[in-house]
Structure formats: structure tokens, C-alpha cells
């Protein structure tokens, strides 16, 4: 037997879940878009800023680079960029979990894509 009232209630509940998911997804997107991470190396040679996609948006060298070889400066810059990207991946995962929930299949898939884009793969050294 058909239950039109029960069907309407189920449809309304489903619509409410979809609306909440859309709101949560928009909040997550806005927070990820605004995410920036700034990291300085432990020797104070370089400070880098990367955005939520891992793109380098700023790099500042201190006067200390004058006392270092170009190889040390280059290596330090690359290591600092990798550290900043790692922090972006961690913060992105926290944002995704906070907005979509740790049990969300969509949240886990998005977090995995973010980590895959930001974290180096096996054997990645950052050198050519």
C-alpha cells in the first residue's frame, strides 16, 4: 500500500541532508581556498608560503644566505617548500574532516586527492 505522507517525509529528510551536504561542501571549499601555510627553515635562511593547492606564493631569503653555498640555499628552499606542502596537506585533511566528517566517503576521497597532489610519492626527492 502506498503511503504518500511517508514518502513526502522521506523526500523532505533526503532534501535536508542534501542541503546540509551542499552547505558543508561550500564551507569546506571556502576554507580550503583561503588556506595558506608559511614555513621558515630551522636555520633562518628561507621562509616560504604555499597556497591550498601547493603552489608557491612567496619566498623570502634572509641575509644569512650570503654565508651559505648556493647548493645549501637551494636544498634548504626545496626542503622548506616540501614541509609547507606537507602542512597544507595536514591542515586540508583537518578542514575536510571538520566540515564533511570523518565518516564521509566524499570527505575521504577529497582528502586522498589532496594528499596525493601535495605529498611526494615514494622515492621523491625533489631533485632532477
PDB file of C-alpha atoms in Angstrom:
ATOM      1  CA  UNK A   1       0.000   0.000   0.000  1.00  0.00           C
ATOM      2  CA  UNK A   2       1.307   3.439  -0.897  1.00  0.00           C
ATOM      3  CA  UNK A   3       1.940   5.962   1.861  1.00  0.00           C
ATOM      4  CA  UNK A   4       2.053   9.412   0.255  1.00  0.00           C
ATOM      5  CA  UNK A   5       2.635  11.199   3.576  1.00  0.00           C
ATOM      6  CA  UNK A   6       5.537   8.874   4.492  1.00  0.00           C
ATOM      7  CA  UNK A   7       7.033   9.386   1.043  1.00  0.00           C
ATOM      8  CA  UNK A   8       6.839  13.156   1.452  1.00  0.00           C
ATOM      9  CA  UNK A   9       8.574  12.938   4.828  1.00  0.00           C
ATOM     10  CA  UNK A  10      11.354  10.742   3.444  1.00  0.00           C
ATOM     11  CA  UNK A  11      11.783  13.095   0.493  1.00  0.00           C
ATOM     12  CA  UNK A  12      11.911  16.130   2.815  1.00  0.00           C
ATOM     13  CA  UNK A  13      14.504  14.407   5.034  1.00  0.00           C
ATOM     14  CA  UNK A  14      16.575  13.477   1.984  1.00  0.00           C
ATOM     15  CA  UNK A  15      16.375  17.070   0.707  1.00  0.00           C
ATOM     16  CA  UNK A  16      17.504  18.319   4.125  1.00  0.00           C
ATOM     17  CA  UNK A  17      20.560  16.018   4.051  1.00  0.00           C
ATOM     18  CA  UNK A  18      21.417  17.184   0.526  1.00  0.00           C
ATOM     19  CA  UNK A  19      21.083  20.842   1.565  1.00  0.00           C
ATOM     20  CA  UNK A  20      23.358  20.285   4.605  1.00  0.00           C
ATOM     21  CA  UNK A  21      25.905  18.491   2.437  1.00  0.00           C
ATOM     22  CA  UNK A  22      25.872  21.384  -0.043  1.00  0.00           C
ATOM     23  CA  UNK A  23      26.382  23.909   2.779  1.00  0.00           C
ATOM     24  CA  UNK A  24      29.186  21.846   4.321  1.00  0.00           C
ATOM     25  CA  UNK A  25      30.860  21.411   0.938  1.00  0.00           C
ATOM     26  CA  UNK A  26      30.707  25.162   0.282  1.00  0.00           C
ATOM     27  CA  UNK A  27      32.195  25.884   3.722  1.00  0.00           C
ATOM     28  CA  UNK A  28      34.964  23.336   3.098  1.00  0.00           C
ATOM     29  CA  UNK A  29      35.716  24.835  -0.308  1.00  0.00           C
ATOM     30  CA  UNK A  30      35.884  28.372   1.104  1.00  0.00           C
ATOM     31  CA  UNK A  31      38.184  27.315   3.939  1.00  0.00           C
ATOM     32  CA  UNK A  32      40.471  25.372   1.597  1.00  0.00           C
ATOM     33  CA  UNK A  33      40.592  28.291  -0.845  1.00  0.00           C
ATOM     34  CA  UNK A  34      41.728  30.635   1.938  1.00  0.00           C
ATOM     35  CA  UNK A  35      44.354  28.223   3.299  1.00  0.00           C
ATOM     36  CA  UNK A  36      47.943  29.455   3.208  1.00  0.00           C
ATOM     37  CA  UNK A  37      50.895  27.982   5.084  1.00  0.00           C
ATOM     38  CA  UNK A  38      54.129  29.824   5.816  1.00  0.00           C
ATOM     39  CA  UNK A  39      57.185  27.869   6.947  1.00  0.00           C
ATOM     40  CA  UNK A  40      60.709  29.023   7.806  1.00  0.00           C
ATOM     41  CA  UNK A  41      63.627  26.620   7.857  1.00  0.00           C
ATOM     42  CA  UNK A  42      65.324  25.994  11.200  1.00  0.00           C
ATOM     43  CA  UNK A  43      68.471  27.917  10.176  1.00  0.00           C
ATOM     44  CA  UNK A  44      66.589  31.043   9.187  1.00  0.00           C
ATOM     45  CA  UNK A  45      67.707  31.022   5.549  1.00  0.00           C
ATOM     46  CA  UNK A  46      64.352  30.972   3.810  1.00  0.00           C
ATOM     47  CA  UNK A  47      60.653  31.464   4.523  1.00  0.00           C
ATOM     48  CA  UNK A  48      58.114  30.131   2.039  1.00  0.00           C
ATOM     49  CA  UNK A  49      54.352  30.417   1.683  1.00  0.00           C
ATOM     50  CA  UNK A  50      52.259  27.942  -0.271  1.00  0.00           C
ATOM     51  CA  UNK A  51      48.552  28.003  -1.005  1.00  0.00           C
ATOM     52  CA  UNK A  52      45.995  25.234  -0.646  1.00  0.00           C
ATOM     53  CA  UNK A  53      46.993  23.710  -3.980  1.00  0.00           C
ATOM     54  CA  UNK A  54      50.655  23.584  -3.002  1.00  0.00           C
ATOM     55  CA  UNK A  55      51.654  26.440  -5.266  1.00  0.00           C
ATOM     56  CA  UNK A  56      54.471  28.621  -4.025  1.00  0.00           C
ATOM     57  CA  UNK A  57      53.084  32.119  -3.478  1.00  0.00           C
ATOM     58  CA  UNK A  58      56.012  33.726  -1.656  1.00  0.00           C
ATOM     59  CA  UNK A  59      59.661  33.032  -0.872  1.00  0.00           C
ATOM     60  CA  UNK A  60      61.852  35.298   1.226  1.00  0.00           C
ATOM     61  CA  UNK A  61      65.567  34.762   1.779  1.00  0.00           C
ATOM     62  CA  UNK A  62      67.352  36.191   4.792  1.00  0.00           C
ATOM     63  CA  UNK A  63      70.766  37.826   4.804  1.00  0.00           C
ATOM     64  CA  UNK A  64      72.120  34.527   6.148  1.00  0.00           C
ATOM     65  CA  UNK A  65      72.145  33.051   2.640  1.00  0.00           C
ATOM     66  CA  UNK A  66      75.247  35.123   1.921  1.00  0.00           C
ATOM     67  CA  UNK A  67      77.216  32.809   4.214  1.00  0.00           C
ATOM     68  CA  UNK A  68      75.967  29.613   2.560  1.00  0.00           C
ATOM     69  CA  UNK A  69      76.790  27.871  -0.672  1.00  0.00           C
ATOM     70  CA  UNK A  70      74.191  28.044  -3.458  1.00  0.00           C
ATOM     71  CA  UNK A  71      73.654  24.292  -3.083  1.00  0.00           C
ATOM     72  CA  UNK A  72      72.781  24.640   0.602  1.00  0.00           C
ATOM     73  CA  UNK A  73      70.407  27.515  -0.120  1.00  0.00           C
ATOM     74  CA  UNK A  74      68.731  25.598  -2.941  1.00  0.00           C
ATOM     75  CA  UNK A  75      68.378  22.397  -0.915  1.00  0.00           C
ATOM     76  CA  UNK A  76      67.041  24.316   2.074  1.00  0.00           C
ATOM     77  CA  UNK A  77      64.485  26.131  -0.071  1.00  0.00           C
ATOM     78  CA  UNK A  78      63.240  22.870  -1.594  1.00  0.00           C
ATOM     79  CA  UNK A  79      63.031  21.137   1.789  1.00  0.00           C
ATOM     80  CA  UNK A  80      61.124  24.095   3.218  1.00  0.00           C
ATOM     81  CA  UNK A  81      58.661  24.028   0.316  1.00  0.00           C
ATOM     82  CA  UNK A  82      58.109  20.296   0.878  1.00  0.00           C
ATOM     83  CA  UNK A  83      57.486  20.937   4.579  1.00  0.00           C
ATOM     84  CA  UNK A  84      54.973  23.680   3.762  1.00  0.00           C
ATOM     85  CA  UNK A  85      53.148  21.368   1.337  1.00  0.00           C
ATOM     86  CA  UNK A  86      53.049  18.649   3.999  1.00  0.00           C
ATOM     87  CA  UNK A  87      51.487  21.106   6.435  1.00  0.00           C
ATOM     88  CA  UNK A  88      48.943  22.165   3.804  1.00  0.00           C
ATOM     89  CA  UNK A  89      48.008  18.503   3.314  1.00  0.00           C
ATOM     90  CA  UNK A  90      47.566  18.034   7.065  1.00  0.00           C
ATOM     91  CA  UNK A  91      45.528  21.216   7.507  1.00  0.00           C
ATOM     92  CA  UNK A  92      43.436  20.397   4.439  1.00  0.00           C
ATOM     93  CA  UNK A  93      42.608  16.989   5.894  1.00  0.00           C
ATOM     94  CA  UNK A  94      41.588  18.641   9.169  1.00  0.00           C
ATOM     95  CA  UNK A  95      39.336  21.102   7.304  1.00  0.00           C
ATOM     96  CA  UNK A  96      37.742  18.306   5.298  1.00  0.00           C
ATOM     97  CA  UNK A  97      37.142  16.206   8.405  1.00  0.00           C
ATOM     98  CA  UNK A  98      35.714  19.171  10.330  1.00  0.00           C
ATOM     99  CA  UNK A  99      33.298  20.123   7.557  1.00  0.00           C
ATOM    100  CA  UNK A 100      32.292  16.809   5.985  1.00  0.00           C
ATOM    101  CA  UNK A 101      33.050  14.440   8.838  1.00  0.00           C
ATOM    102  CA  UNK A 102      35.479  11.594   9.275  1.00  0.00           C
ATOM    103  CA  UNK A 103      32.891   9.031   8.181  1.00  0.00           C
ATOM    104  CA  UNK A 104      32.109  10.783   4.889  1.00  0.00           C
ATOM    105  CA  UNK A 105      33.051   8.819   1.777  1.00  0.00           C
ATOM    106  CA  UNK A 106      33.239  12.070  -0.180  1.00  0.00           C
ATOM    107  CA  UNK A 107      35.435  13.626   2.510  1.00  0.00           C
ATOM    108  CA  UNK A 108      37.834  10.689   2.483  1.00  0.00           C
ATOM    109  CA  UNK A 109      38.041  10.773  -1.323  1.00  0.00           C
ATOM    110  CA  UNK A 110      38.726  14.519  -1.348  1.00  0.00           C
ATOM    111  CA  UNK A 111      41.355  14.197   1.395  1.00  0.00           C
ATOM    112  CA  UNK A 112      43.092  11.407  -0.530  1.00  0.00           C
ATOM    113  CA  UNK A 113      43.215  13.528  -3.690  1.00  0.00           C
ATOM    114  CA  UNK A 114      44.627  16.478  -1.741  1.00  0.00           C
ATOM    115  CA  UNK A 115      47.305  14.305  -0.117  1.00  0.00           C
ATOM    116  CA  UNK A 116      48.186  12.752  -3.475  1.00  0.00           C
ATOM    117  CA  UNK A 117      48.635  16.173  -5.020  1.00  0.00           C
ATOM    118  CA  UNK A 118      50.669  17.668  -2.165  1.00  0.00           C
ATOM    119  CA  UNK A 119      52.740  14.876  -0.686  1.00  0.00           C
ATOM    120  CA  UNK A 120      55.703  13.431  -2.566  1.00  0.00           C
ATOM    121  CA  UNK A 121      55.346   9.879  -3.823  1.00  0.00           C
ATOM    122  CA  UNK A 122      57.653   7.006  -2.951  1.00  0.00           C
ATOM    123  CA  UNK A 123      61.241   7.881  -3.665  1.00  0.00           C
ATOM    124  CA  UNK A 124      60.517  11.533  -4.478  1.00  0.00           C
ATOM    125  CA  UNK A 125      63.494  13.687  -3.669  1.00  0.00           C
ATOM    126  CA  UNK A 126      62.587  16.936  -5.317  1.00  0.00           C
ATOM    127  CA  UNK A 127      65.780  16.787  -7.379  1.00  0.00           C
ATOM    128  CA  UNK A 128      66.097  16.375 -11.125  1.00  0.00           C
TER     129      UNK A 128
END
